[in-house]
Short mmCIF file of C-alpha atoms in Angstrom, two decimals:
data_model
loop_
_atom_site.label_atom_id
_atom_site.label_comp_id
_atom_site.label_asym_id
_atom_site.label_seq_id
_atom_site.Cartn_x
_atom_site.Cartn_y
_atom_site.Cartn_z
CA MET A 219 3.20 4.21 -24.29
CA GLN A 220 6.72 4.37 -23.10
CA LEU A 221 8.02 1.48 -21.16
CA ILE A 222 11.10 2.34 -18.72
CA THR A 223 13.15 -0.57 -17.55
CA LEU A 224 15.14 0.04 -14.46
CA ASN A 225 18.04 -1.83 -12.92
CA LYS A 226 17.26 -5.56 -12.81
CA VAL A 227 18.88 -7.71 -10.26
CA SER A 228 20.73 -10.49 -11.38
CA SER A 229 19.98 -14.01 -9.86
CA ARG A 230 23.64 -14.53 -9.02
CA LEU A 231 23.06 -11.33 -6.45
CA PHE A 232 19.70 -12.68 -5.12
CA ALA A 233 21.06 -14.25 -2.06
CA ALA A 234 22.93 -11.21 -1.01
CA LEU A 235 20.51 -8.90 -1.80
CA ILE A 236 17.75 -10.92 0.23
CA VAL A 237 20.21 -10.75 3.35
CA THR A 238 20.38 -6.98 3.21
CA CYS A 239 16.66 -6.34 2.62
CA THR A 240 15.22 -5.12 6.08
CA VAL A 241 11.96 -5.91 7.17
CA LEU A 242 9.98 -3.37 9.37
CA THR A 243 7.01 -4.37 11.69
CA MET A 244 3.83 -2.34 12.28
CA GLY A 245 0.62 -3.03 14.15
CA THR A 246 -2.41 -4.79 12.00
CA ILE A 247 -3.55 -2.33 9.39
CA ALA A 248 -7.13 -0.38 10.04
CA GLN A 249 -9.58 -1.26 7.64
CA ALA A 250 -11.07 1.08 5.59
CA GLY A 251 -14.05 1.15 3.16
CA ASP A 252 -14.67 1.16 -0.65
CA ILE A 253 -13.87 4.23 -2.73
CA PHE A 254 -16.56 3.11 -5.43
CA ARG A 255 -19.22 3.15 -2.76
CA VAL A 256 -21.27 6.37 -2.37
CA THR A 257 -23.72 6.83 0.71
CA GLY A 258 -26.35 9.07 2.00
CA VAL A 259 -28.20 10.11 -1.34
CA SER A 260 -31.41 11.46 -0.75
CA ILE A 261 -33.88 10.27 -3.19
CA ASP A 262 -37.47 11.85 -3.55
CA ALA A 263 -40.14 11.22 -6.58
CA THR A 264 -43.79 11.59 -7.16
CA ALA A 265 -45.44 9.26 -9.71
CA GLN A 266 -48.72 7.77 -10.45
CA SER A 267 -48.13 4.82 -8.10
CA ALA A 268 -45.92 4.57 -4.80
CA ALA A 269 -44.08 1.74 -6.89
CA ALA A 270 -43.55 3.85 -9.71
CA ALA A 271 -42.14 6.76 -7.70
CA ARG A 272 -39.71 4.11 -6.11
CA THR A 273 -38.40 3.08 -9.49
CA GLN A 274 -37.94 6.68 -10.52
CA ALA A 275 -36.34 7.66 -7.24
CA VAL A 276 -33.81 5.03 -7.39
CA ALA A 277 -32.93 5.69 -10.77
CA SER A 278 -32.26 9.33 -10.46
CA GLY A 279 -30.52 8.64 -7.21
CA GLN A 280 -27.97 6.17 -8.77
CA LYS A 281 -27.23 8.65 -11.58
CA LYS A 282 -26.72 11.36 -8.64
CA ALA A 283 -24.50 9.02 -6.93
CA LEU A 284 -22.28 8.32 -9.98
CA ASP A 285 -21.84 11.91 -10.56
CA VAL A 286 -20.52 12.15 -6.92
CA LEU A 287 -18.26 9.18 -7.58
CA LEU A 288 -16.89 10.50 -10.71
CA LYS A 289 -15.97 13.84 -9.05
CA ARG A 290 -14.44 11.88 -6.36
CA LEU A 291 -11.99 9.95 -8.32
CA THR A 292 -10.81 12.99 -10.52
CA ILE A 293 -9.29 16.32 -10.18
CA ARG A 294 -11.32 19.41 -10.03
CA SER A 295 -9.82 20.71 -13.29
CA ASP A 296 -11.10 17.81 -15.23
CA TRP A 297 -14.62 17.71 -13.88
CA ALA A 298 -15.78 19.75 -16.79
CA LEU A 299 -14.68 16.83 -19.07
CA LEU A 300 -16.47 14.11 -17.10
CA PRO A 301 -19.14 12.01 -19.20
CA GLN A 302 -22.65 13.13 -18.97
CA LEU A 303 -24.88 10.01 -18.80
CA ASP A 304 -28.60 9.43 -18.73
CA GLU A 305 -30.15 7.81 -15.88
CA ALA A 306 -30.55 4.03 -17.93
CA THR A 307 -26.81 4.43 -18.77
CA ALA A 308 -25.65 5.22 -15.29
CA GLN A 309 -27.58 2.11 -13.82
CA GLY A 310 -25.45 -0.11 -16.01
CA TYR A 311 -22.38 0.70 -13.89
CA VAL A 312 -24.34 -0.06 -10.47
CA GLY A 313 -22.92 -3.22 -8.87
CA SER A 314 -25.31 -2.91 -5.96
CA PHE A 315 -27.66 -0.71 -3.95
CA GLN A 316 -29.43 -0.25 -0.62
CA VAL A 317 -32.14 1.94 0.47
CA ALA A 318 -32.95 2.93 4.12
CA GLY A 319 -35.25 5.40 5.79
CA GLU A 320 -37.90 4.70 3.33
CA LYS A 321 -41.12 6.71 3.39
CA SER A 322 -43.84 6.76 0.73
CA SER A 323 -47.44 7.69 0.23
CA SER A 324 -49.57 6.75 -2.81
CA THR A 325 -47.71 8.63 -5.29
CA ARG A 326 -44.52 9.85 -3.44
CA TYR A 327 -41.29 7.97 -2.17
CA LEU A 328 -38.44 9.11 -0.27
CA ALA A 329 -35.26 7.08 1.13
CA ASN A 330 -31.71 7.40 1.48
CA LEU A 331 -29.43 5.50 -0.99
CA THR A 332 -26.18 3.61 -0.93
CA VAL A 333 -24.67 2.70 -4.16
CA THR A 334 -22.00 0.48 -4.79
CA PHE A 335 -20.54 0.71 -8.38
CA ASN A 336 -18.67 -1.68 -10.40
CA GLY A 337 -15.01 -0.33 -9.74
CA PRO A 338 -13.42 -1.87 -13.27
CA ALA A 339 -16.37 -0.53 -15.37
CA VAL A 340 -16.29 3.00 -13.78
CA GLY A 341 -12.40 3.05 -14.47
CA SER A 342 -12.79 1.84 -18.06
CA LEU A 343 -15.63 4.71 -18.63
CA LEU A 344 -12.99 7.38 -17.37
CA ARG A 345 -10.14 6.12 -19.39
CA GLN A 346 -12.35 5.91 -22.37
CA SER A 347 -12.97 9.60 -21.73
CA GLY A 348 -9.14 10.38 -21.58
CA LEU A 349 -9.47 11.12 -17.81
CA HIS A 350 -6.85 10.07 -15.16
CA TYR A 351 -8.50 9.12 -11.67
CA ALA A 352 -7.51 8.01 -8.40
CA ASP A 353 -7.79 4.04 -7.96
CA THR A 354 -5.99 3.70 -4.59
CA GLN A 355 -7.55 4.54 -1.14
CA ALA A 356 -5.06 6.02 1.28
CA ARG A 357 -4.11 4.32 4.62
CA PRO A 358 -6.69 5.18 7.29
CA THR A 359 -6.12 8.14 9.75
CA VAL A 360 -7.52 7.99 13.17
CA LEU A 361 -9.88 11.14 13.82
CA LEU A 362 -9.80 12.75 17.10
CA THR A 363 -12.29 15.48 17.49
CA GLY A 364 -12.31 18.53 19.81
CA GLN A 365 -14.65 21.41 20.62
CA GLU A 366 -13.03 24.67 21.97
CA GLU A 367 -15.22 26.10 24.84
CA ALA A 368 -14.74 28.90 27.23
CA THR A 369 -13.29 26.40 29.64
CA GLY A 370 -10.74 25.00 27.31
CA VAL A 371 -10.74 22.16 24.74
CA VAL A 372 -13.28 19.53 25.27
CA LEU A 373 -12.76 15.68 23.95
CA TRP A 374 -14.79 12.75 23.86
CA ASP A 375 -18.10 14.49 24.38
CA GLU A 376 -20.69 12.43 22.58
CA THR A 377 -23.18 15.73 22.85
CA SER A 378 -20.74 17.73 21.03
CA PRO A 379 -22.07 19.15 17.64
CA TRP A 380 -18.64 18.87 16.00
CA ARG A 381 -18.41 15.24 17.20
CA GLN A 382 -22.10 14.27 16.19
CA ALA A 383 -21.61 15.65 12.61
CA TRP A 384 -18.33 13.81 11.92
CA ALA A 385 -19.98 10.38 13.17
CA ARG A 386 -22.73 11.11 10.55
CA VAL A 387 -20.50 11.92 7.69
CA ASP A 388 -19.32 9.09 5.54
CA THR A 389 -15.42 8.99 6.30
CA ALA A 390 -14.82 5.18 5.41
CA ASN A 391 -15.11 5.21 1.63
CA SER A 392 -13.44 8.21 1.08
CA LEU A 393 -10.05 8.47 -0.83
CA THR A 394 -8.55 9.52 2.55
CA PRO A 395 -10.41 7.30 5.08
CA LEU A 396 -10.80 8.46 8.61
CA ILE A 397 -11.76 5.97 11.79
CA MET A 398 -13.37 8.00 14.57
CA ALA A 399 -11.52 7.36 18.03
CA LEU A 400 -13.77 5.35 20.23
CA GLY A 401 -13.39 7.70 23.22
CA ASP A 402 -13.14 4.53 25.35
CA ILE A 403 -11.53 4.34 28.89
CA GLU A 404 -8.08 3.32 26.96
CA ASP A 405 -8.31 6.33 24.71
CA ILE A 406 -9.11 8.68 27.36
CA THR A 407 -6.36 7.63 29.69
CA SER A 408 -3.92 7.33 26.95
CA LEU A 409 -4.60 10.75 25.36
CA PRO A 410 -5.80 13.15 27.97
CA VAL A 411 -6.69 16.76 27.25
CA SER A 412 -3.17 17.83 28.51
CA ALA A 413 -1.36 15.62 25.98
CA VAL A 414 -3.44 17.05 23.18
CA GLU A 415 -2.82 20.59 23.99
CA ALA A 416 0.92 19.96 24.35
CA GLY A 417 1.04 18.09 21.04
CA ASN A 418 2.66 15.11 22.84
CA LEU A 419 3.74 13.10 19.84
CA THR A 420 4.43 10.11 21.87
CA ALA A 421 0.46 10.07 22.97
CA PHE A 422 -0.63 10.68 19.15
CA ASN A 423 1.88 7.76 18.22
CA ALA A 424 0.35 5.40 20.70
CA LEU A 425 -3.22 6.28 19.66
CA ALA A 426 -2.39 5.59 15.90
CA ASP A 427 -0.70 2.24 17.12
CA ARG A 428 -3.94 1.37 18.83
CA TYR A 429 -6.05 1.70 15.60
CA GLY A 430 -3.38 -0.17 13.47
CA THR A 431 -2.28 3.11 11.53
CA ASN A 432 0.45 5.49 11.65
CA ARG A 433 -1.43 8.68 11.48
CA VAL A 434 -3.86 11.04 13.74
CA LEU A 435 -5.81 13.81 12.61
CA PHE A 436 -6.59 16.09 15.41
CA ALA A 437 -9.74 18.14 14.21
CA LYS A 438 -10.84 21.14 16.58
CA ALA A 439 -13.76 23.20 16.12
CA GLU A 440 -14.55 26.93 17.57
CA PHE A 441 -18.11 28.09 16.90
CA GLY A 442 -18.81 31.85 16.00
CA PRO A 443 -21.52 33.80 18.19
CA ALA A 444 -24.82 32.02 18.14
CA GLY A 445 -23.48 29.47 15.91
CA THR A 446 -22.99 31.88 12.93
CA SER A 447 -19.88 30.42 11.64
CA ILE A 448 -17.18 27.49 12.79
CA LYS A 449 -13.66 27.71 12.30
CA ALA A 450 -11.94 24.29 12.33
CA ARG A 451 -8.41 23.62 13.11
CA TYR A 452 -6.48 20.74 12.12
CA ALA A 453 -3.23 18.95 13.01
CA LEU A 454 -2.03 15.81 11.35
CA TYR A 455 0.34 13.67 13.37
CA ILE A 456 2.47 11.35 11.29
CA LYS A 457 4.83 8.78 12.87
CA GLY A 458 8.29 9.60 12.25
CA ALA A 459 7.52 13.14 11.76
CA SER A 460 8.58 15.85 14.31
CA VAL A 461 5.90 18.28 13.96
CA PRO A 462 2.46 17.80 12.49
CA ARG A 463 0.92 19.38 9.44
CA ARG A 464 -1.43 22.00 10.30
CA TRP A 465 -4.33 24.08 8.32
CA SER A 466 -7.70 25.56 9.23
CA GLN A 467 -11.03 26.46 7.43
CA THR A 468 -13.73 28.84 8.24
CA THR A 469 -17.12 28.10 7.25
CA MET A 470 -20.34 30.42 7.66
CA ALA A 471 -23.55 29.33 8.49
CA ARG A 472 -26.65 29.26 6.30
CA GLU A 473 -29.90 30.88 7.38
CA GLY A 474 -31.69 28.21 9.44
CA GLU A 475 -28.77 25.95 9.65
CA ASP A 476 -27.99 24.25 13.34
CA LYS A 477 -24.60 23.51 14.43
CA VAL A 478 -24.53 20.03 13.60
CA ALA A 479 -25.59 20.88 9.89
CA LEU A 480 -23.25 23.36 9.81
CA SER A 481 -20.20 21.20 11.07
CA LYS A 482 -21.42 18.48 8.68
CA ARG A 483 -20.59 20.99 5.68
CA ALA A 484 -17.29 21.88 7.50
CA ALA A 485 -16.34 18.25 7.68
CA ARG A 486 -17.03 17.49 4.35
CA ARG A 487 -15.10 20.47 3.14
CA ASN A 488 -12.21 19.06 5.12
CA ILE A 489 -12.70 15.76 3.59
CA SER A 490 -12.70 17.15 -0.17
CA ARG A 491 -9.36 19.01 0.86
CA MET A 492 -7.47 15.90 1.86
CA GLU A 493 -8.84 14.07 -1.20
CA ALA A 494 -7.65 16.53 -3.55
CA ASP A 495 -4.16 16.70 -1.71
CA TRP A 496 -4.15 12.78 -1.90
CA LYS A 497 -5.12 12.78 -5.89
CA SER A 498 -2.54 15.26 -6.51
CA ARG A 499 -0.08 12.71 -5.21
CA SER A 500 -1.47 9.36 -6.28
CA ILE A 501 -3.16 10.01 -9.79
CA ILE A 502 -0.66 8.86 -12.52
CA THR A 503 -1.03 11.55 -15.11
CA SER A 504 1.03 9.90 -17.93
CA ASP A 505 1.05 6.92 -19.95
CA GLU A 506 4.51 5.98 -18.82
CA ARG A 507 5.39 2.33 -17.77
CA SER A 508 8.11 1.05 -15.77
CA GLU A 509 9.67 -2.08 -14.94
CA VAL A 510 11.81 -3.02 -11.97
CA THR A 511 13.22 -6.35 -10.49
CA ALA A 512 13.50 -6.31 -6.68
CA ALA A 513 14.49 -8.64 -4.07
CA VAL A 514 12.03 -9.46 -1.26
CA SER A 515 12.69 -10.92 2.06
CA TYR A 516 10.43 -12.76 4.59
CA GLU A 517 10.46 -14.97 7.73
CA THR A 518 7.86 -17.41 7.00
CA LEU A 519 6.01 -18.66 4.12
CA LYS A 520 2.72 -17.07 5.43
CA GLY A 521 4.61 -13.81 5.29
CA TRP A 522 5.32 -14.34 1.86
CA VAL A 523 1.75 -15.23 0.79
CA GLY A 524 0.91 -11.93 2.53
CA ILE A 525 2.99 -9.83 0.46
CA GLN A 526 1.94 -11.33 -2.75
CA LYS A 527 -1.72 -10.35 -1.75
CA ARG A 528 -0.88 -6.81 -0.91
CA LEU A 529 0.92 -6.48 -4.24
CA LYS A 530 -2.23 -7.63 -6.06
CA LYS A 531 -4.11 -5.05 -4.44
CA VAL A 532 -1.95 -2.50 -6.07
CA PRO A 533 -3.72 -1.14 -9.24
CA ALA A 534 -0.65 0.25 -10.61
CA ILE A 535 0.87 -3.06 -10.88
CA GLN A 536 -0.01 -4.40 -14.07
CA THR A 537 2.34 -7.64 -14.20
CA LEU A 538 3.90 -9.63 -11.25
CA ASN A 539 6.46 -12.10 -12.18
CA ILE A 540 8.06 -14.58 -9.42
CA LEU A 541 11.28 -15.20 -10.92
CA ALA A 542 13.09 -16.99 -7.76
CA VAL A 543 11.69 -17.97 -4.35
CA SER A 544 13.87 -19.38 -1.43
CA THR A 545 12.96 -20.12 2.08
CA GLY A 546 14.02 -16.63 3.14
CA GLY A 547 13.38 -14.42 0.08
CA ALA A 548 11.99 -14.17 -3.40
CA LEU A 549 13.05 -12.28 -6.48
CA VAL A 550 10.25 -10.53 -8.33
CA GLY A 551 9.79 -8.54 -11.55
CA LEU A 552 7.18 -5.81 -11.51
CA GLU A 553 5.69 -3.94 -14.35
CA PHE A 554 3.59 -0.99 -13.58
CA ALA A 555 2.04 2.48 -14.72
CA GLY A 556 3.76 5.37 -13.69
CA THR A 557 7.38 5.60 -12.01
CA PRO A 558 8.80 4.14 -8.90
CA GLU A 559 7.85 7.19 -6.79
CA SER A 560 4.27 6.82 -7.89
CA LEU A 561 4.24 3.15 -7.19
CA ASN A 562 5.73 3.74 -3.74
CA VAL A 563 2.73 6.01 -2.87
CA ALA A 564 0.50 3.01 -3.57
CA LEU A 565 2.71 0.38 -2.01
CA THR A 566 2.89 2.54 1.14
CA GLN A 567 -1.12 2.17 1.64
CA GLN A 568 -0.41 -1.82 1.56
CA ASP A 569 2.58 -1.61 4.00
CA LEU A 570 5.16 -1.94 1.69
CA SER A 571 8.03 -0.13 0.24
CA LEU A 572 10.11 -0.17 -2.63
CA THR A 573 13.75 1.18 -2.18
CA ASP A 574 16.73 1.72 -4.39
CA VAL A 575 19.97 1.06 -2.73
CA ASN A 576 22.97 1.35 -5.00
CA GLY A 577 21.13 0.38 -8.20
CA ASN A 578 19.44 -2.32 -6.61
CA TRP A 579 15.66 -2.70 -5.82
CA PHE A 580 14.49 -4.11 -2.46
CA LEU A 581 10.69 -4.53 -1.70
CA ALA A 582 10.10 -4.78 1.80
CA SER A 583 7.01 -5.30 4.40
CA THR A 584 6.72 -2.49 6.87
CA ARG A 585 4.39 -4.36 9.24
#
């Protein structure tokens, strides 16, 4: 394993560096979910008794959930290399589970299963298999849905199949979590249809601020004749960007599939696309390790404690050494997997940034 050491800041420069380290402010970050939690797993088993059927169904469901999780965390080209575990072994990685919608007879059991896995154990399993994986969740994005009708784009419609589908899809525990805009009075008045159709950056930024994040995904759907297809157009508005990122996907309906079910499949396709993009940027695909010494500035002791807590949430950081502390700043040493560029991707999700200024490193809070 290679260790690359990048410019260390001498203690003599500490005071001067603290003065030049800029601290930005943002709203409180929106809360996301847990990438090691898998929801909505349908389980169904038949046995000699309802109790035996339940035990069998839960065991098979936990195995199915682990398969979903391993694919969530890894890149598609590695899926053929994923470890194949039996049900008993898979249960060893389960932290907890919940069942909902239980139905049973004397011999059959049906339910929906939610499984939360032991993150460190799953990570160890993947490393032992020689696989790189995503262990950092992207910062939440506000989701705004719209449906194209003959009269124009319709927003905030609770009866819309497109909006209903997104409400039923697990977006919180994705690698790229989405938080659906509430559609309350403040949302409706601050982001009218005219502002959405015009791509008004100020209005989209205001919506992001309200939910404590820096980006909004506008997902607009148009159904084909008799619901035979759905074309979803996406625009991702990121604060600081002059134009949104755009893409589209068309999904064909299956036989007997209604608009909500079709929309759910389309929504899941987009989640998979966003996760794949995130994994391509966040997964560390080498054994390289790096080390930097950086100046950190803060205004209060509470701010400094908060920065330390956020640093400890970054999985790539293996060692955090506090080298010096003053009333207005600190000097820290970081040892981490990957490069400063890959570390910055993870730091951004915790509202932190690592910047190289003329060979000197600065760690700043951006909220």
